[in-house]
Coordinates of C-alpha atoms in Angstrom, one line a residue:
Chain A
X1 CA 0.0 0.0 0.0
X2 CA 2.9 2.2 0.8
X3 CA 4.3 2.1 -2.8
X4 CA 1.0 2.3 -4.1
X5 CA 0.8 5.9 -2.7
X6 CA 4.3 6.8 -3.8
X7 CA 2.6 5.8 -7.4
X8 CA -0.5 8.0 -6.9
X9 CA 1.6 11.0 -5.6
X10 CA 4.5 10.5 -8.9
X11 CA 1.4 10.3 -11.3
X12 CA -0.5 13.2 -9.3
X13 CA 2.4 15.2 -9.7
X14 CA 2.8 14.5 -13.0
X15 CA -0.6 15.6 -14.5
X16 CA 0.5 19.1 -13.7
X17 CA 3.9 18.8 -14.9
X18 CA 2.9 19.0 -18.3
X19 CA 0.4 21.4 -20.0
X20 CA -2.2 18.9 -20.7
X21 CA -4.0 19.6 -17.1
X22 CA -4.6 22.8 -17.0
X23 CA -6.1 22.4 -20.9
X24 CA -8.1 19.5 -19.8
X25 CA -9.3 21.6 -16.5
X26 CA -9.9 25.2 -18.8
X27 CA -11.8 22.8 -21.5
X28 CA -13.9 21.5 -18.5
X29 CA -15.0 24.7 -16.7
X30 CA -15.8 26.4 -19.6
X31 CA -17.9 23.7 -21.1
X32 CA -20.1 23.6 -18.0
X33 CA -20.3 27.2 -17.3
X34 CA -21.3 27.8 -20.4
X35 CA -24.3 25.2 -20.3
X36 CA -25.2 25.3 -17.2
X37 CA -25.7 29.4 -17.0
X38 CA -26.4 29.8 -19.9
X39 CA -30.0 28.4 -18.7
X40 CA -29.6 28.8 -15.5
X41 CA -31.2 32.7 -15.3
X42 CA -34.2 32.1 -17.6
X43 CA -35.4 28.8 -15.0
X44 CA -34.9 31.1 -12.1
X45 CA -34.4 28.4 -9.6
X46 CA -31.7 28.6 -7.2
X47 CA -30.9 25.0 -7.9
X48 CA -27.5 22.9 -9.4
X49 CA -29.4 20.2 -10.9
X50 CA -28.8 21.5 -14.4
X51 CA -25.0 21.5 -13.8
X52 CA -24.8 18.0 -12.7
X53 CA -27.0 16.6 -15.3
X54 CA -24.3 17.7 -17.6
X55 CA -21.3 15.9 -15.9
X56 CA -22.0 12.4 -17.3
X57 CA -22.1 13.5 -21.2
X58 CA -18.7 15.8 -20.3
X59 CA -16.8 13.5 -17.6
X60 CA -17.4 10.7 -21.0
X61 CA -14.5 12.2 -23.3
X62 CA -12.9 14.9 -20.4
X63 CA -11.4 11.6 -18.2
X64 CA -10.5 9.2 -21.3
X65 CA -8.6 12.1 -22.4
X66 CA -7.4 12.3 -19.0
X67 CA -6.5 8.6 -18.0
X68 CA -5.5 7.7 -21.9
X69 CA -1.6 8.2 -21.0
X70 CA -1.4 6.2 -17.7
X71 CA -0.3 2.9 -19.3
X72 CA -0.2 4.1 -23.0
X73 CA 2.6 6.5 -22.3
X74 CA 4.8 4.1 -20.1
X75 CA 4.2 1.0 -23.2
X76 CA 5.0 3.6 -25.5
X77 CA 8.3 5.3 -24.1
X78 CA 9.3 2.1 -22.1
X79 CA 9.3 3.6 -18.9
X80 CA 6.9 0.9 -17.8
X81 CA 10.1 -1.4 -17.7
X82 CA 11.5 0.5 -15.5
X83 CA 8.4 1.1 -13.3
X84 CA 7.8 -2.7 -13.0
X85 CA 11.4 -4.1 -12.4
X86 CA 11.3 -1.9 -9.1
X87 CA 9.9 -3.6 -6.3
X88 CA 6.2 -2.9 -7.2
X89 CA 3.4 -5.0 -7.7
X90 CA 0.5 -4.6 -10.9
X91 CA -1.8 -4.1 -8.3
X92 CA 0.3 -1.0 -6.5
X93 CA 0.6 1.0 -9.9
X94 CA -2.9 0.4 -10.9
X95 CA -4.4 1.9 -7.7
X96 CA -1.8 3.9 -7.8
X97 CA -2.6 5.3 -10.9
X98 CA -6.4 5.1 -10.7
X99 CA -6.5 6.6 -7.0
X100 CA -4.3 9.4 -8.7
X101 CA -6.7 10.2 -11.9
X102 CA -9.9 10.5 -9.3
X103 CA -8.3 12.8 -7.2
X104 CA -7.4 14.8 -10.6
X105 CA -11.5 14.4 -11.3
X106 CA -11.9 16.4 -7.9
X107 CA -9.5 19.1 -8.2
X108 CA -11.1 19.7 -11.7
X109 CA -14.6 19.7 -10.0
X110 CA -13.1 22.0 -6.9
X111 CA -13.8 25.2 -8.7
X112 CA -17.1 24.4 -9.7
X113 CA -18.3 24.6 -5.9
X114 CA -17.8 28.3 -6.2
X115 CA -21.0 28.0 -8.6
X116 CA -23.1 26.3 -5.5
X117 CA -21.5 29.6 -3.0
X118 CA -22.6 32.3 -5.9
X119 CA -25.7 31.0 -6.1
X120 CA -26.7 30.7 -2.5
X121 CA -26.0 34.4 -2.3
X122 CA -29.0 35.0 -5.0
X123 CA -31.7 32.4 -3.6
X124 CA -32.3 29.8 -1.0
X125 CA -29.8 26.9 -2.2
X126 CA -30.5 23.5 -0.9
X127 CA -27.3 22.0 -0.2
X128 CA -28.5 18.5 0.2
X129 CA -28.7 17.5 -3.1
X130 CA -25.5 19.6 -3.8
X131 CA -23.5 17.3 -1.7
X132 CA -24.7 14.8 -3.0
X133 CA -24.6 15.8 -6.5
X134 CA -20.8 16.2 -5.9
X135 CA -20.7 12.8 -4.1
X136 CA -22.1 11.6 -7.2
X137 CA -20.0 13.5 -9.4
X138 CA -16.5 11.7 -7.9
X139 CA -18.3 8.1 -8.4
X140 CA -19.5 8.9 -11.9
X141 CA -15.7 10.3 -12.2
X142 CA -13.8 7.3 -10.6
X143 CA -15.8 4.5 -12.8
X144 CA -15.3 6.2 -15.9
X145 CA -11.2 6.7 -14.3
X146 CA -11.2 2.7 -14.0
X147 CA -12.7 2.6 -17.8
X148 CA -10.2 4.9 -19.2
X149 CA -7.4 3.4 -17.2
X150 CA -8.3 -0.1 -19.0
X151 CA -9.0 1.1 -22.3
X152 CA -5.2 2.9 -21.6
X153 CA -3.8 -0.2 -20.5
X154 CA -4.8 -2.0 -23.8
X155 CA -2.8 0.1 -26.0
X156 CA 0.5 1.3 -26.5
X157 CA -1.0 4.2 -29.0
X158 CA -2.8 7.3 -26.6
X159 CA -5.5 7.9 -29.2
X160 CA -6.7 4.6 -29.3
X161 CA -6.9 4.7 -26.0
X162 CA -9.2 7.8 -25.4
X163 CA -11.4 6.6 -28.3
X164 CA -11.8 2.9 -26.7
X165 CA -12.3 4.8 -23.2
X166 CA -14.5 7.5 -24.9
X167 CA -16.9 4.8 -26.7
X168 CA -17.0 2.9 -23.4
X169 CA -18.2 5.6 -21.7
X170 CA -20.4 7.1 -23.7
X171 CA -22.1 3.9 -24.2
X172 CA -22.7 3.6 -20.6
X173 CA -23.9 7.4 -20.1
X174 CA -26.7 6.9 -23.3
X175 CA -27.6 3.6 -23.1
X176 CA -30.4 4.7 -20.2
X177 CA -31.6 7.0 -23.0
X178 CA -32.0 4.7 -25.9
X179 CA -34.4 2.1 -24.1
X180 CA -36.8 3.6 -26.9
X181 CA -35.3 1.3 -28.7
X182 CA -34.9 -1.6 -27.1
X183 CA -37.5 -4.6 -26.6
X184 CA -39.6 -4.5 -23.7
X185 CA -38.1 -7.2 -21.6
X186 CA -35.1 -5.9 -21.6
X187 CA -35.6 -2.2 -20.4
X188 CA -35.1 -2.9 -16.7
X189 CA -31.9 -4.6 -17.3
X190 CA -30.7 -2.1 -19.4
X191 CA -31.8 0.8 -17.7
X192 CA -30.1 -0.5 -14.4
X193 CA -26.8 -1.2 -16.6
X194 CA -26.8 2.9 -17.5
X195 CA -24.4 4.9 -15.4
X196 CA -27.0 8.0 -16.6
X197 CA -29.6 6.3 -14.6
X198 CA -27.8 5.6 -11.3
X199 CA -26.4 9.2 -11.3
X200 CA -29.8 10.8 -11.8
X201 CA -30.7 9.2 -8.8
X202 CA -28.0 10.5 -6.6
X203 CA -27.6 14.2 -8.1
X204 CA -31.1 14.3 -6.9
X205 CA -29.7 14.2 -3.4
X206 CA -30.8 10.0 -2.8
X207 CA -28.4 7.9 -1.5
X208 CA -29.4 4.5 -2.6
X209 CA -26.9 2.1 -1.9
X210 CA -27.6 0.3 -5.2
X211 CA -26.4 3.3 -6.7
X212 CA -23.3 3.5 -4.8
X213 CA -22.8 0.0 -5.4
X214 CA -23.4 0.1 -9.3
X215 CA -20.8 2.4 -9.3
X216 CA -18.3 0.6 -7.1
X217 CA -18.7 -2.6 -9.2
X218 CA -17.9 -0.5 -12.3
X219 CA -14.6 0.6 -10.7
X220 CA -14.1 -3.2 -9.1
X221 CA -14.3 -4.8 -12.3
X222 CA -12.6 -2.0 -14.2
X223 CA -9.8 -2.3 -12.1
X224 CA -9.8 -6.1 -12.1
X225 CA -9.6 -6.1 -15.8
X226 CA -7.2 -3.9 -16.0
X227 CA -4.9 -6.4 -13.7
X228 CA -5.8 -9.1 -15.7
X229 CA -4.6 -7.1 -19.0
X230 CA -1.3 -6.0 -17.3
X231 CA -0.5 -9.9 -16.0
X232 CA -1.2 -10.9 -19.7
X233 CA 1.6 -8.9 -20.8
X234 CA 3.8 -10.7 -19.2
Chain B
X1 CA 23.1 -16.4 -5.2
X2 CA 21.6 -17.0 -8.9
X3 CA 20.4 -20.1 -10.0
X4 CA 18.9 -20.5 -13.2
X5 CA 16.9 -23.7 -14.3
X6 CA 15.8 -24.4 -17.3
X7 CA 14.8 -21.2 -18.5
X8 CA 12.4 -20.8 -21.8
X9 CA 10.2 -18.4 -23.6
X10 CA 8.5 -18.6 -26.5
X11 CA 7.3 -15.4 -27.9
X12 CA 4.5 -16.6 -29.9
X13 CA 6.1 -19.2 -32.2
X14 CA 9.8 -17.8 -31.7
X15 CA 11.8 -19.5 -28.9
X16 CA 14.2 -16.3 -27.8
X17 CA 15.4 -18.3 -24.6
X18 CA 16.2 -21.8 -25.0
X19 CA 16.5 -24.5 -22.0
X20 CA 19.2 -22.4 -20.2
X21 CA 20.9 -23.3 -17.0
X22 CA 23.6 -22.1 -14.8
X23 CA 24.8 -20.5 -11.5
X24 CA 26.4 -17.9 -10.6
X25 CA 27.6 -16.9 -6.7
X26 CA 28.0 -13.4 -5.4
X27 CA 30.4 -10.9 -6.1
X28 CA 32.1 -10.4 -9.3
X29 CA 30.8 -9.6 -12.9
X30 CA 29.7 -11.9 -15.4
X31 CA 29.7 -10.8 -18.9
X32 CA 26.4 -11.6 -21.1
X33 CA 27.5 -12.1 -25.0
X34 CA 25.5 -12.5 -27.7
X35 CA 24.8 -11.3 -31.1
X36 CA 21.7 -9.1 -31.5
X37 CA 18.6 -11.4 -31.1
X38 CA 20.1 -13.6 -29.0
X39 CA 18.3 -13.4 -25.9
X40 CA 20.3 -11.3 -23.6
X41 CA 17.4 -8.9 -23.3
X42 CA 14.6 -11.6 -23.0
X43 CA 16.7 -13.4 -20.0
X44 CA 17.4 -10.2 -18.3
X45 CA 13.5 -9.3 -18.4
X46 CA 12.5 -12.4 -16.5
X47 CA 15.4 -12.1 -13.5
X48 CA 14.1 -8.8 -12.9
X49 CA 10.7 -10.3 -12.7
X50 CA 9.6 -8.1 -16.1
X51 CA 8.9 -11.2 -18.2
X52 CA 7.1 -14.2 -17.5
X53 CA 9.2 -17.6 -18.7
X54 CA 7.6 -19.7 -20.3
X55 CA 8.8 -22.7 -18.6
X56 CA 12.0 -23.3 -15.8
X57 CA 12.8 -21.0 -13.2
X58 CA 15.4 -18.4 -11.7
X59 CA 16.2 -18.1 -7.5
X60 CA 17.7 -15.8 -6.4
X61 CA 19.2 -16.5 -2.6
X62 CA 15.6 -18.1 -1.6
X63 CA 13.3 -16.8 -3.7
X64 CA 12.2 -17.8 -6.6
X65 CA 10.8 -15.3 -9.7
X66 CA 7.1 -17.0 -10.0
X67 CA 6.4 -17.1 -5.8
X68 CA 8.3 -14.0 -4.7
X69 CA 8.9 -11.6 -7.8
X70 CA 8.6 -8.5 -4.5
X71 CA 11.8 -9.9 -2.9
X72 CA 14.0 -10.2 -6.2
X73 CA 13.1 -6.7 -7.2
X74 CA 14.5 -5.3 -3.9
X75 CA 17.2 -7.6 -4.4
X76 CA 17.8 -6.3 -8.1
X77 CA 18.8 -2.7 -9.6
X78 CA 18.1 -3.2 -13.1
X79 CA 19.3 -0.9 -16.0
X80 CA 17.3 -1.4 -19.2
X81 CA 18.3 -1.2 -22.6
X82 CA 18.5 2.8 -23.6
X83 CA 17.4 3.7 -19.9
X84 CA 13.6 4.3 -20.8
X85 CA 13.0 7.0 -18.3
X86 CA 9.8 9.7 -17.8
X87 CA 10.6 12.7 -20.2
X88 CA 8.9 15.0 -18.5
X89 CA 10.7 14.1 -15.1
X90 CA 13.2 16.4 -13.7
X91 CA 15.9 14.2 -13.1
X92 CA 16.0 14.9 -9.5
X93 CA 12.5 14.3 -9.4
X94 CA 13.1 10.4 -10.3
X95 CA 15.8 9.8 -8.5
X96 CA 13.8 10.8 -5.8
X97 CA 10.7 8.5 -6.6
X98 CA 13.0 5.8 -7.2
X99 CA 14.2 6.4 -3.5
X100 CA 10.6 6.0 -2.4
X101 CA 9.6 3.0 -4.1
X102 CA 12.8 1.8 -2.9
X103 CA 11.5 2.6 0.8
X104 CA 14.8 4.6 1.5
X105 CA 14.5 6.7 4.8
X106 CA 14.3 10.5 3.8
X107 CA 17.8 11.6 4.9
X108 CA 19.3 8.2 3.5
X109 CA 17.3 9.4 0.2
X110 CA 18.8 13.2 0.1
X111 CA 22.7 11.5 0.7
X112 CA 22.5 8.6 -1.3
X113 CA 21.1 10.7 -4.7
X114 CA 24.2 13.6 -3.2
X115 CA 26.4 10.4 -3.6
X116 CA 25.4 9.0 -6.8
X117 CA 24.9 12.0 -8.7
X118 CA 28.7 12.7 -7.8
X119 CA 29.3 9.1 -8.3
X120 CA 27.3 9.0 -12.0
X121 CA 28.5 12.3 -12.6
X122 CA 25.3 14.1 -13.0
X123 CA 25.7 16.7 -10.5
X124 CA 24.9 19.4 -13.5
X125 CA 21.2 18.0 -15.2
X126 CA 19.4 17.6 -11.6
X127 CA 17.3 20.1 -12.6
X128 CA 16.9 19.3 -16.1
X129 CA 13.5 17.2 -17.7
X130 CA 15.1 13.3 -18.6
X131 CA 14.0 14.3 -22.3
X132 CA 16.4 17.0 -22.6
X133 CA 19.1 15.2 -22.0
X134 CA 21.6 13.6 -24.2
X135 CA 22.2 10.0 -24.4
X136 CA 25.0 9.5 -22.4
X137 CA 23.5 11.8 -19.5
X138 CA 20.3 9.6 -19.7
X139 CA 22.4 6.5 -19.2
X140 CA 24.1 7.5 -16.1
X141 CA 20.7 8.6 -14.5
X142 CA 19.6 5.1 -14.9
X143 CA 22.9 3.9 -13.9
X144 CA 21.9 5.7 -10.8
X145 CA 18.5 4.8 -10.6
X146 CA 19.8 0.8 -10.7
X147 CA 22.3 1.9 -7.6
X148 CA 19.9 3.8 -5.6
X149 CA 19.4 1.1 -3.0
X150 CA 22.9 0.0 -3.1
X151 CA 21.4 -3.5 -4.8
X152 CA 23.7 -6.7 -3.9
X153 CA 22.7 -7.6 -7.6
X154 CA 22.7 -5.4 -10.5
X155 CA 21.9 -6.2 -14.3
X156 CA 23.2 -4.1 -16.9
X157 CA 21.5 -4.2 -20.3
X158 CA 24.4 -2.4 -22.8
X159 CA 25.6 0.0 -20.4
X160 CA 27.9 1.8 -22.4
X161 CA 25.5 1.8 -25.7
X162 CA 25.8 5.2 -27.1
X163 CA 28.4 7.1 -25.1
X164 CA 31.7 8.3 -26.1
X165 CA 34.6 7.2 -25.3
X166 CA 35.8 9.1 -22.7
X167 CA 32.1 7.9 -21.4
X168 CA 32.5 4.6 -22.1
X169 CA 35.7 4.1 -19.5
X170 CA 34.2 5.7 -16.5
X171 CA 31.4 3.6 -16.8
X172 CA 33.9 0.8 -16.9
X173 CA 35.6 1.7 -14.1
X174 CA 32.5 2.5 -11.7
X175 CA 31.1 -1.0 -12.9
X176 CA 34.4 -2.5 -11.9
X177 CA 34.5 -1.0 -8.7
X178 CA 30.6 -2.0 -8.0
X179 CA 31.8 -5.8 -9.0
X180 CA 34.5 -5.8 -6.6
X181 CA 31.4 -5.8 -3.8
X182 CA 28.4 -6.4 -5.6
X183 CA 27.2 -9.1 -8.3
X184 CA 27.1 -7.9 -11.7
X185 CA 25.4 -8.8 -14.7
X186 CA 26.1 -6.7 -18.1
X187 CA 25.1 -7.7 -21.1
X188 CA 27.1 -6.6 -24.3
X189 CA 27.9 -7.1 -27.8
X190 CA 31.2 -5.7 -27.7
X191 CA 33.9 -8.2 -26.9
X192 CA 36.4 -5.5 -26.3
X193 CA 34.5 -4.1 -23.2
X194 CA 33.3 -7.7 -21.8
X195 CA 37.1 -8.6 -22.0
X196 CA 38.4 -5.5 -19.9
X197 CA 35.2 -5.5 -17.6
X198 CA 34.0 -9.3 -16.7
X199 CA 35.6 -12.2 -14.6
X200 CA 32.8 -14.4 -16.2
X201 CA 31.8 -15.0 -19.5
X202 CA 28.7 -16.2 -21.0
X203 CA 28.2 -16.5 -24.7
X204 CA 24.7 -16.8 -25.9
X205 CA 23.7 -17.3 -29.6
X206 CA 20.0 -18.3 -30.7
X207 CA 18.7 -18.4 -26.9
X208 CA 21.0 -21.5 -25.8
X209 CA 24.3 -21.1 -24.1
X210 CA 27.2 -22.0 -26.5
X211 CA 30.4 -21.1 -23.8
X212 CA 30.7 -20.7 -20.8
X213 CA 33.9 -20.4 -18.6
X214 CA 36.3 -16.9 -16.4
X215 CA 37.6 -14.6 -19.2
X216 CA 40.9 -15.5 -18.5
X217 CA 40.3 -19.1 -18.9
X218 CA 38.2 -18.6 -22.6
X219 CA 40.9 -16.4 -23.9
X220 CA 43.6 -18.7 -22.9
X221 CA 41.5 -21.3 -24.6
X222 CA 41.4 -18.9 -28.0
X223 CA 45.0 -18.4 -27.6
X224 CA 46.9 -21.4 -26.8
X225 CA 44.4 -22.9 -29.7
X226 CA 44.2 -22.8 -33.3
X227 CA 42.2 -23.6 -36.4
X228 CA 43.5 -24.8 -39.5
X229 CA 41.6 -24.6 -42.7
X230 CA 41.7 -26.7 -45.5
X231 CA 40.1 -26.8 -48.8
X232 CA 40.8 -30.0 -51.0
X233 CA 39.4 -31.1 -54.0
X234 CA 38.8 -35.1 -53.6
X235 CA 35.7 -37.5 -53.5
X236 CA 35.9 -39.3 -49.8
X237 CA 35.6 -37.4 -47.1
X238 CA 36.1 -40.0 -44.8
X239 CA 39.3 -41.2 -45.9
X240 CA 40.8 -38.0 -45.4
X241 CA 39.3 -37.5 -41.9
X242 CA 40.7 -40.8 -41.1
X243 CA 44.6 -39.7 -41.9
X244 CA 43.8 -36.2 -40.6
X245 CA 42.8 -37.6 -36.8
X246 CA 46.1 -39.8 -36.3
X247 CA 48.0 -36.4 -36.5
X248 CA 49.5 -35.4 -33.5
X249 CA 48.7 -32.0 -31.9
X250 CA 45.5 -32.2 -33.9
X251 CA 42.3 -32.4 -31.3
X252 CA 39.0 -32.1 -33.5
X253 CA 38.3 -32.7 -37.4
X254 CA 35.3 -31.3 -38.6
X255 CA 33.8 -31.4 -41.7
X256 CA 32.9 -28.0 -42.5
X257 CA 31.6 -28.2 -46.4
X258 CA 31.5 -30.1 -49.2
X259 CA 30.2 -29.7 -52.9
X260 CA 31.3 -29.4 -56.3
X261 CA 33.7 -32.3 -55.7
X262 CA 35.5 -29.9 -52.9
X263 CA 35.3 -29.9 -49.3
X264 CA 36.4 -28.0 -46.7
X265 CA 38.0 -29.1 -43.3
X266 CA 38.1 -27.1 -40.2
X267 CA 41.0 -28.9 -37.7
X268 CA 41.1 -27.4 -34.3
X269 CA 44.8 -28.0 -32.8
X270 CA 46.3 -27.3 -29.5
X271 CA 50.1 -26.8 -28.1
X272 CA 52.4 -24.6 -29.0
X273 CA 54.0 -26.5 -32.0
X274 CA 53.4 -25.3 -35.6
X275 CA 51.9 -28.8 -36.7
X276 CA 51.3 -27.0 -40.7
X277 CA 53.9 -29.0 -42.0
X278 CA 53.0 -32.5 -40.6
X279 CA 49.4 -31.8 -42.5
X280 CA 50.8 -30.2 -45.7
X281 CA 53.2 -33.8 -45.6
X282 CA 50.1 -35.8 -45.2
X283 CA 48.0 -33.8 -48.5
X284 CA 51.3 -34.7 -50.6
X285 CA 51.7 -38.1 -50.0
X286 CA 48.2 -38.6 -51.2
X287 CA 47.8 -36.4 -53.7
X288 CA 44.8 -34.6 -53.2
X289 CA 44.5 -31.9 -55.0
X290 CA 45.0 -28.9 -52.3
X291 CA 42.6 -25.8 -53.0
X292 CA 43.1 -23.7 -49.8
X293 CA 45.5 -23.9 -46.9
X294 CA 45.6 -21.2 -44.1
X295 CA 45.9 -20.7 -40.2
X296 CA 43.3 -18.7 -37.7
X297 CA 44.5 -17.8 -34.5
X298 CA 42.5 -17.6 -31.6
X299 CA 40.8 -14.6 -29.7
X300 CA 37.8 -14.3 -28.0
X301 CA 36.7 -12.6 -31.5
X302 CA 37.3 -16.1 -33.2
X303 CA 35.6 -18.0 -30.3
X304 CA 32.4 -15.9 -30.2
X305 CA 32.4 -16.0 -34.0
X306 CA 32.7 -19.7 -34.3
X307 CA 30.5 -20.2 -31.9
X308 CA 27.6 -17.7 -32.9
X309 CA 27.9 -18.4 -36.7
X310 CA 25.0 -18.7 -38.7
X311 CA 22.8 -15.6 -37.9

């Protein structure tokens, strides 16, 4: 566990080495601001439900973009020789890495609370389902972190990695809104596999625990995959 | 220290290491040789627990690389091939993660990177990204990312592979100095350096070991021995092996070509005595019709070309 955090805090550290952070960050806040006030003044209601309806579609291709270098980069340059011949295990670097691109998801959604203090200054702001909006937020944000990480550890090549992380999770985000489509006997089982659907639920501000655990099973056997991929290597 | 059992892998179809076995106890520097391809790569990978074998095993001390790959890796410092470090690293920065995943204490961490970039000679690109530097610079870092926890083993994958001369000797000499302590394991396809660096020498060709023996002990081998070609044009090859073996001074006959009605013998002699004559005596008694007739001494040049022929 100890050298998994030395991972997280080498990887941490080196999202805002390079440029690509603060693009990704600057891309994400101005992508929700935009949407969400550009509406938020003609509903009138002193409410952040818009803004978190958004996150799904925007969290699908912001974090593969984000989590496409973590094992594409190290294939690609070699480093990941070096990496493993240290005394680390695949598990250490994978939630190393993983625990490092969700705590990148938070700082990107840290200056979006400042939306939550403006508006409480111009109406009567309910922070219930705020909280959990957010709480919901960093699960929607750490299963699509465990999707990217696989689709990254598939790949020596970056792009393929962000469009095999992108489609994954894009999938997942629509699928609740293309039961149109679908036969009836399948719509509950489809409906449930939608990450859309479970984060309604929460940005509502309801904790269900089969929510929390829809999530959590995403990142379990995300993560489990991933380890599978990585030992294959071998 | 080493023991290695039996080791193969198969990439896909392609066998890169075949069946190989040997020992190897602590201290001193052994010397991997091998033309490109070989394998030196491929068995390096699985000691430091990179690569999966296919089949057989390494142990190291106790452990062995399938139950206790954790143990080996502390055990190891492991230089790759073209030290394939983070570009966007400053190499202070990774010398300093490699201290932590190498659990060093923090004041052990600040004195032993002092030490090694003085050591490496790096004092001057701490501060510099790994992708800015030049070759040579980004060898030493990784020469000093392999010594950060003073490792009782270290494997060397072509340390000296693009530096200059001048480069090239201190490299030599801190590898020397390590191997006086430490256990060393370079690989190299230049038999100049293996000769001036290793006690040990292990000569790999198609993922089988072909020689194995000191340096000393392989070169005195290549020296005291000889090889004497000879190119004749007659029909029976066996008659002329069988007056060529009586010979005196003449250790192995070997066939090393025929067709067109002329064949070609390869005769390995040892001693010190110029045995040329005897032979030359021998073709003109019979008459055969002599084509070709000349003498290859020995170096460690002729034995790791004889013995590595064919790729």
């Amino acid at each position: 566990m100890n050298r998994a955090a030395t991972v997280f805090r080498k990887e941490f550290r080196g999202y805002f080495i390079s440029p690509i952070a603060y693009i990704v960050i600057s891309v994400f806040l101005i992508l929700t601001g935009w949407f969400f006030f550009s509406t938020f003044f003609l509903f009138g209601q002193a409410e952040m439900r818009s803004f978190f309806s958004l996150l799904p579609v925007i969290f699908s291709f912001i974090i593969p973009a984000v989590t496409m270098r973590l094992f594409s980069e190290e294939f690609n340059t070699g480093s990941y020789e070096l990496m493993l011949t240290m005394p680390v295990s695949p598990p250490d670097i994978i939630i190393g890495k993983f625990t490092a691109a969700v705590a990148f998801v938070a700082v990107m959604l840290a200056p979006t609370l400042s939306y939550g203090i403006f508006i409480s200054f111009i109406g009567d702001l309910d922070w219930g389902p705020v909280a959990g909006g957010y709480a919901g937020a960093l699960l929607l944000g750490a299963s699509f972190s465990s999707i990217g990480l696989f689709a990254s550890s598939l790949t020596r090549n970056q792009i393929i990695a962000f469009i095999t992380g992108m489609s994954f999770c894009f999938v997942l985000t629509l699928m609740d809104k293309m039961l149109f489509f679908l036969p009836e006997g399948a719509l509950n089982f489809f409906q449930y596999m939608g990450a859309g659907f479970h984060f309604q639920n929460i940005s509502r501000g309801i904790i269900d625990s089969r929510d929390i655990l829809y999530f959590l099973s995403i990142c379990f056997v995300m993560l489990y995959a991933t380890n599978l991929v990585i030992r294959e290597r071998k | 220290m080493i023991r290695v059992e039996n080791l193969t892998r198969y990439y896909g179809g392609t066998c890169a290491v075949d069946e190989i076995s040997f020992e190897m106890g602590s201290g001193g520097i052994l010397g991997l040789l091998g033309p490109n391809g070989a394998g030196k790569t491929t068995f390096m990978r699985m000691l430091t627990c990179y690569l999966r074998p296919s089949s057989g095993n390494i142990t190291v001390k106790d452990y062995n690389i399938h139950e206790h790959p954790i143990q080996i890796k502390e055990l190891i410092g492991y230089l790759p091939e073209s030290a394939p470090i983070y570009p966007d690293m400053l190499v202070y920065d990774y010398l300093k993660f490699v201290a932590d995943v190498r659990n060093l204490e923090k004041a052990r961490a600040d004195s032993r990177i002092k030490e090694l970039a003085g050591m490496c000679g790096i004092r001057e690109v701490m501060h510099k990204p790994v992708g800015e530097l030049s070759k040579g610079y980004k060898q030493r870092v990784g020469l000093a990312h392999a010594m950060m926890s003073d490792p009782e083993i270290l494997v060397l994958d072509e340390p000296t592979s693009g530096l200059d001369p001048n480069q090239i000797v201190e490299i030599r000499d801190i590898i020397r100095r390590i191997g006086r302590e430490k256990t060393v394991i370079l690989s190299t396809h230049i038999l100049s350096e293996a000769e001036a660096t290793c006690d040990r020498i292990v000569i790999i060709n198609r993922g089988k070991i072909v020689a194995d023996g000191a340096t000393d002990e392989l070169k005195r081998q290549a020296g005291s021995g000889y090889i004497i070609h000879v190119s004749l044009r007659h029909g029976n090859p066996g008659e002329i092996t069988q007056a060529f073996t009586g010979v005196p001074g003449i250790s192995d006959v070997a066939l090393a070509g025929s067709g067109d009605g002329i064949i070609d013998f390869r005769l390995a002699c040892s001693g010190q005595r110029d045995i040329r004559p005897d032979i030359y005596g021998i073709i003109k008694n019979n008459n055969w019709p002599l084509l070709e007739f000349h003498r290859e001494t020995g170096t460690l040049e002729t034995i790791f070309r004889e013995l590595t022929r064919g790729n």
